Amino acid sequence: QVQLVESGGGLVQPGGSLRLSCAASGSIFSINAMGWYRQAPGKQRDLVATISSGGVADYADSVKGRFTISRDNAKNTVYLQMSRLKPEDSAIYYCNAEGLYSRSHYGPGNFWGQGTQVTVSS
């Protein structure tokens, strides 16, 4: 059974930093891409950043230069380092694993974490 477990969310002041972690567990063979999405109240769920198995990263324009995504393939873990946070960054952040091959799933699968709240406020 594949599961994505997130950690690191919370309350932070504007200009502060926060690091999110997401570990995929189960009988996993490989994961193509991992990423982070976010959704604010009344808004769509949007891409924040994604990273390929080879380490190629892509970012939304709104976070470019402030956020850094990374991954540890041996641990099946993806990270999001968030710096110079703004109130508009407040949202539920969701971890995603795309093209995940596992013993329990036929062919590649797409999996989501349960989401973690990030609130940027004074």
mmCIF file of C-alpha atoms in Angstrom:
data_model
loop_
_atom_site.group_PDB
_atom_site.id
_atom_site.type_symbol
_atom_site.label_atom_id
_atom_site.label_comp_id
_atom_site.label_asym_id
_atom_site.label_seq_id
_atom_site.Cartn_x
_atom_site.Cartn_y
_atom_site.Cartn_z
ATOM 1 C CA GLN A 1 0.000 0.000 0.000
ATOM 2 C CA VAL A 2 1.423 3.359 -1.080
ATOM 3 C CA GLN A 3 1.162 6.318 1.245
ATOM 4 C CA LEU A 4 2.503 9.877 1.163
ATOM 5 C CA VAL A 5 3.158 11.431 4.557
ATOM 6 C CA GLU A 6 3.776 15.163 4.863
ATOM 7 C CA SER A 7 5.312 17.234 7.622
ATOM 8 C CA GLY A 8 6.585 20.743 8.281
ATOM 9 C CA GLY A 9 3.498 22.896 7.863
ATOM 10 C CA GLY A 10 2.484 25.524 10.364
ATOM 11 C CA LEU A 11 2.254 29.213 11.161
ATOM 12 C CA VAL A 12 5.049 31.555 10.142
ATOM 13 C CA GLN A 13 5.489 35.328 10.000
ATOM 14 C CA PRO A 14 5.840 37.194 6.701
ATOM 15 C CA GLY A 15 9.424 37.053 5.521
ATOM 16 C CA GLY A 16 10.030 33.850 7.397
ATOM 17 C CA SER A 17 10.958 30.386 6.198
ATOM 18 C CA LEU A 18 9.456 26.934 6.372
ATOM 19 C CA ARG A 19 10.516 23.533 5.080
ATOM 20 C CA LEU A 20 8.000 20.914 4.001
ATOM 21 C CA SER A 21 8.806 17.228 3.696
ATOM 22 C CA CYS A 22 6.902 14.399 2.056
ATOM 23 C CA ALA A 23 7.906 10.755 2.193
ATOM 24 C CA ALA A 24 6.342 8.084 0.004
ATOM 25 C CA SER A 25 6.179 4.662 1.591
ATOM 26 C CA GLY A 26 5.241 1.177 0.420
ATOM 27 C CA SER A 27 6.777 -1.354 -1.941
ATOM 28 C CA ILE A 28 7.948 1.347 -4.337
ATOM 29 C CA PHE A 29 10.176 0.611 -7.306
ATOM 30 C CA SER A 30 10.501 4.107 -8.742
ATOM 31 C CA ILE A 31 8.849 7.521 -8.995
ATOM 32 C CA ASN A 32 9.021 9.656 -12.119
ATOM 33 C CA ALA A 33 8.201 13.121 -10.788
ATOM 34 C CA MET A 34 7.366 14.512 -7.381
ATOM 35 C CA GLY A 35 5.905 17.888 -6.655
ATOM 36 C CA TRP A 36 3.994 20.307 -4.498
ATOM 37 C CA TYR A 37 0.629 21.910 -5.160
ATOM 38 C CA ARG A 38 -1.334 24.380 -3.080
ATOM 39 C CA GLN A 39 -4.935 25.437 -2.695
ATOM 40 C CA ALA A 40 -6.236 28.507 -0.899
ATOM 41 C CA PRO A 41 -9.889 28.839 0.179
ATOM 42 C CA GLY A 42 -12.113 29.437 -2.831
ATOM 43 C CA LYS A 43 -9.208 28.935 -5.238
ATOM 44 C CA GLN A 44 -8.056 26.223 -7.606
ATOM 45 C CA ARG A 45 -5.315 23.796 -6.752
ATOM 46 C CA ASP A 46 -2.209 25.100 -8.493
ATOM 47 C CA LEU A 47 1.270 23.804 -9.149
ATOM 48 C CA VAL A 48 3.961 25.190 -6.867
ATOM 49 C CA ALA A 49 6.971 23.175 -7.967
ATOM 50 C CA THR A 50 7.844 19.829 -9.472
ATOM 51 C CA ILE A 51 11.057 17.864 -9.790
ATOM 52 C CA SER A 52 11.937 14.962 -12.047
ATOM 53 C CA SER A 53 13.738 11.808 -11.019
ATOM 54 C CA GLY A 54 16.857 13.330 -12.576
ATOM 55 C CA GLY A 55 16.608 16.479 -10.461
ATOM 56 C CA VAL A 56 15.201 18.909 -13.031
ATOM 57 C CA ALA A 57 12.950 21.405 -11.244
ATOM 58 C CA ASP A 58 10.122 23.630 -12.432
ATOM 59 C CA TYR A 59 8.439 26.422 -10.458
ATOM 60 C CA ALA A 60 5.380 28.597 -10.590
ATOM 61 C CA ASP A 61 6.280 32.208 -11.375
ATOM 62 C CA SER A 62 4.860 33.350 -8.050
ATOM 63 C CA VAL A 63 7.404 31.348 -6.048
ATOM 64 C CA LYS A 64 10.405 31.442 -8.357
ATOM 65 C CA GLY A 65 13.483 32.647 -6.517
ATOM 66 C CA ARG A 66 11.917 32.096 -3.097
ATOM 67 C CA PHE A 67 11.143 28.368 -3.018
ATOM 68 C CA THR A 68 13.453 25.446 -3.691
ATOM 69 C CA ILE A 69 12.315 21.899 -4.371
ATOM 70 C CA SER A 70 14.589 18.909 -3.882
ATOM 71 C CA ARG A 71 14.309 15.154 -3.523
ATOM 72 C CA ASP A 72 16.093 12.165 -2.108
ATOM 73 C CA ASN A 73 15.415 9.225 -4.404
ATOM 74 C CA ALA A 74 16.821 6.694 -1.957
ATOM 75 C CA LYS A 75 14.274 7.831 0.639
ATOM 76 C CA ASN A 76 11.443 8.509 -1.843
ATOM 77 C CA THR A 77 11.178 11.916 -0.236
ATOM 78 C CA VAL A 78 10.563 15.375 -1.667
ATOM 79 C CA TYR A 79 11.216 18.668 0.105
ATOM 80 C CA LEU A 80 10.077 22.238 -0.363
ATOM 81 C CA GLN A 81 12.215 24.958 1.183
ATOM 82 C CA MET A 82 10.134 28.119 1.393
ATOM 83 C CA SER A 83 11.807 31.456 2.103
ATOM 84 C CA ARG A 84 10.682 35.080 2.194
ATOM 85 C CA LEU A 85 7.143 33.895 2.717
ATOM 86 C CA LYS A 86 4.221 36.176 1.937
ATOM 87 C CA PRO A 87 0.620 36.135 3.188
ATOM 88 C CA GLU A 88 -0.502 35.104 -0.298
ATOM 89 C CA ASP A 89 1.504 31.898 0.130
ATOM 90 C CA SER A 90 -1.013 30.771 2.749
ATOM 91 C CA ALA A 91 -2.733 27.607 1.541
ATOM 92 C CA ILE A 92 -3.033 23.898 2.016
ATOM 93 C CA TYR A 93 0.025 22.338 0.424
ATOM 94 C CA TYR A 94 -0.308 18.914 -1.178
ATOM 95 C CA CYS A 95 2.460 16.493 -2.012
ATOM 96 C CA ASN A 96 2.241 14.576 -5.289
ATOM 97 C CA ALA A 97 4.025 11.561 -6.724
ATOM 98 C CA GLU A 98 3.546 10.908 -10.440
ATOM 99 C CA GLY A 99 4.522 7.825 -12.394
ATOM 100 C CA LEU A 100 4.942 5.762 -9.251
ATOM 101 C CA TYR A 101 5.629 2.068 -9.771
ATOM 102 C CA SER A 102 4.936 -0.236 -6.862
ATOM 103 C CA ARG A 103 4.409 -3.901 -6.114
ATOM 104 C CA SER A 104 0.754 -3.293 -5.236
ATOM 105 C CA HIS A 105 -0.210 -1.258 -8.319
ATOM 106 C CA TYR A 106 -0.305 -2.320 -11.955
ATOM 107 C CA GLY A 107 1.516 0.216 -14.075
ATOM 108 C CA PRO A 108 2.345 3.774 -13.034
ATOM 109 C CA GLY A 109 0.161 5.514 -10.496
ATOM 110 C CA ASN A 110 -0.466 9.034 -9.286
ATOM 111 C CA PHE A 111 -0.686 9.629 -5.545
ATOM 112 C CA TRP A 112 -1.444 12.564 -3.268
ATOM 113 C CA GLY A 113 -0.754 13.388 0.330
ATOM 114 C CA GLN A 114 -3.506 14.566 2.636
ATOM 115 C CA GLY A 115 -2.272 18.156 2.635
ATOM 116 C CA THR A 116 -0.639 20.336 5.244
ATOM 117 C CA GLN A 117 -1.658 23.858 6.223
ATOM 118 C CA VAL A 118 0.758 26.730 5.748
ATOM 119 C CA THR A 119 -0.314 30.056 7.218
ATOM 120 C CA VAL A 120 1.752 33.217 6.751
ATOM 121 C CA SER A 121 0.535 35.899 9.115
ATOM 122 C CA SER A 122 1.654 38.346 11.778
#
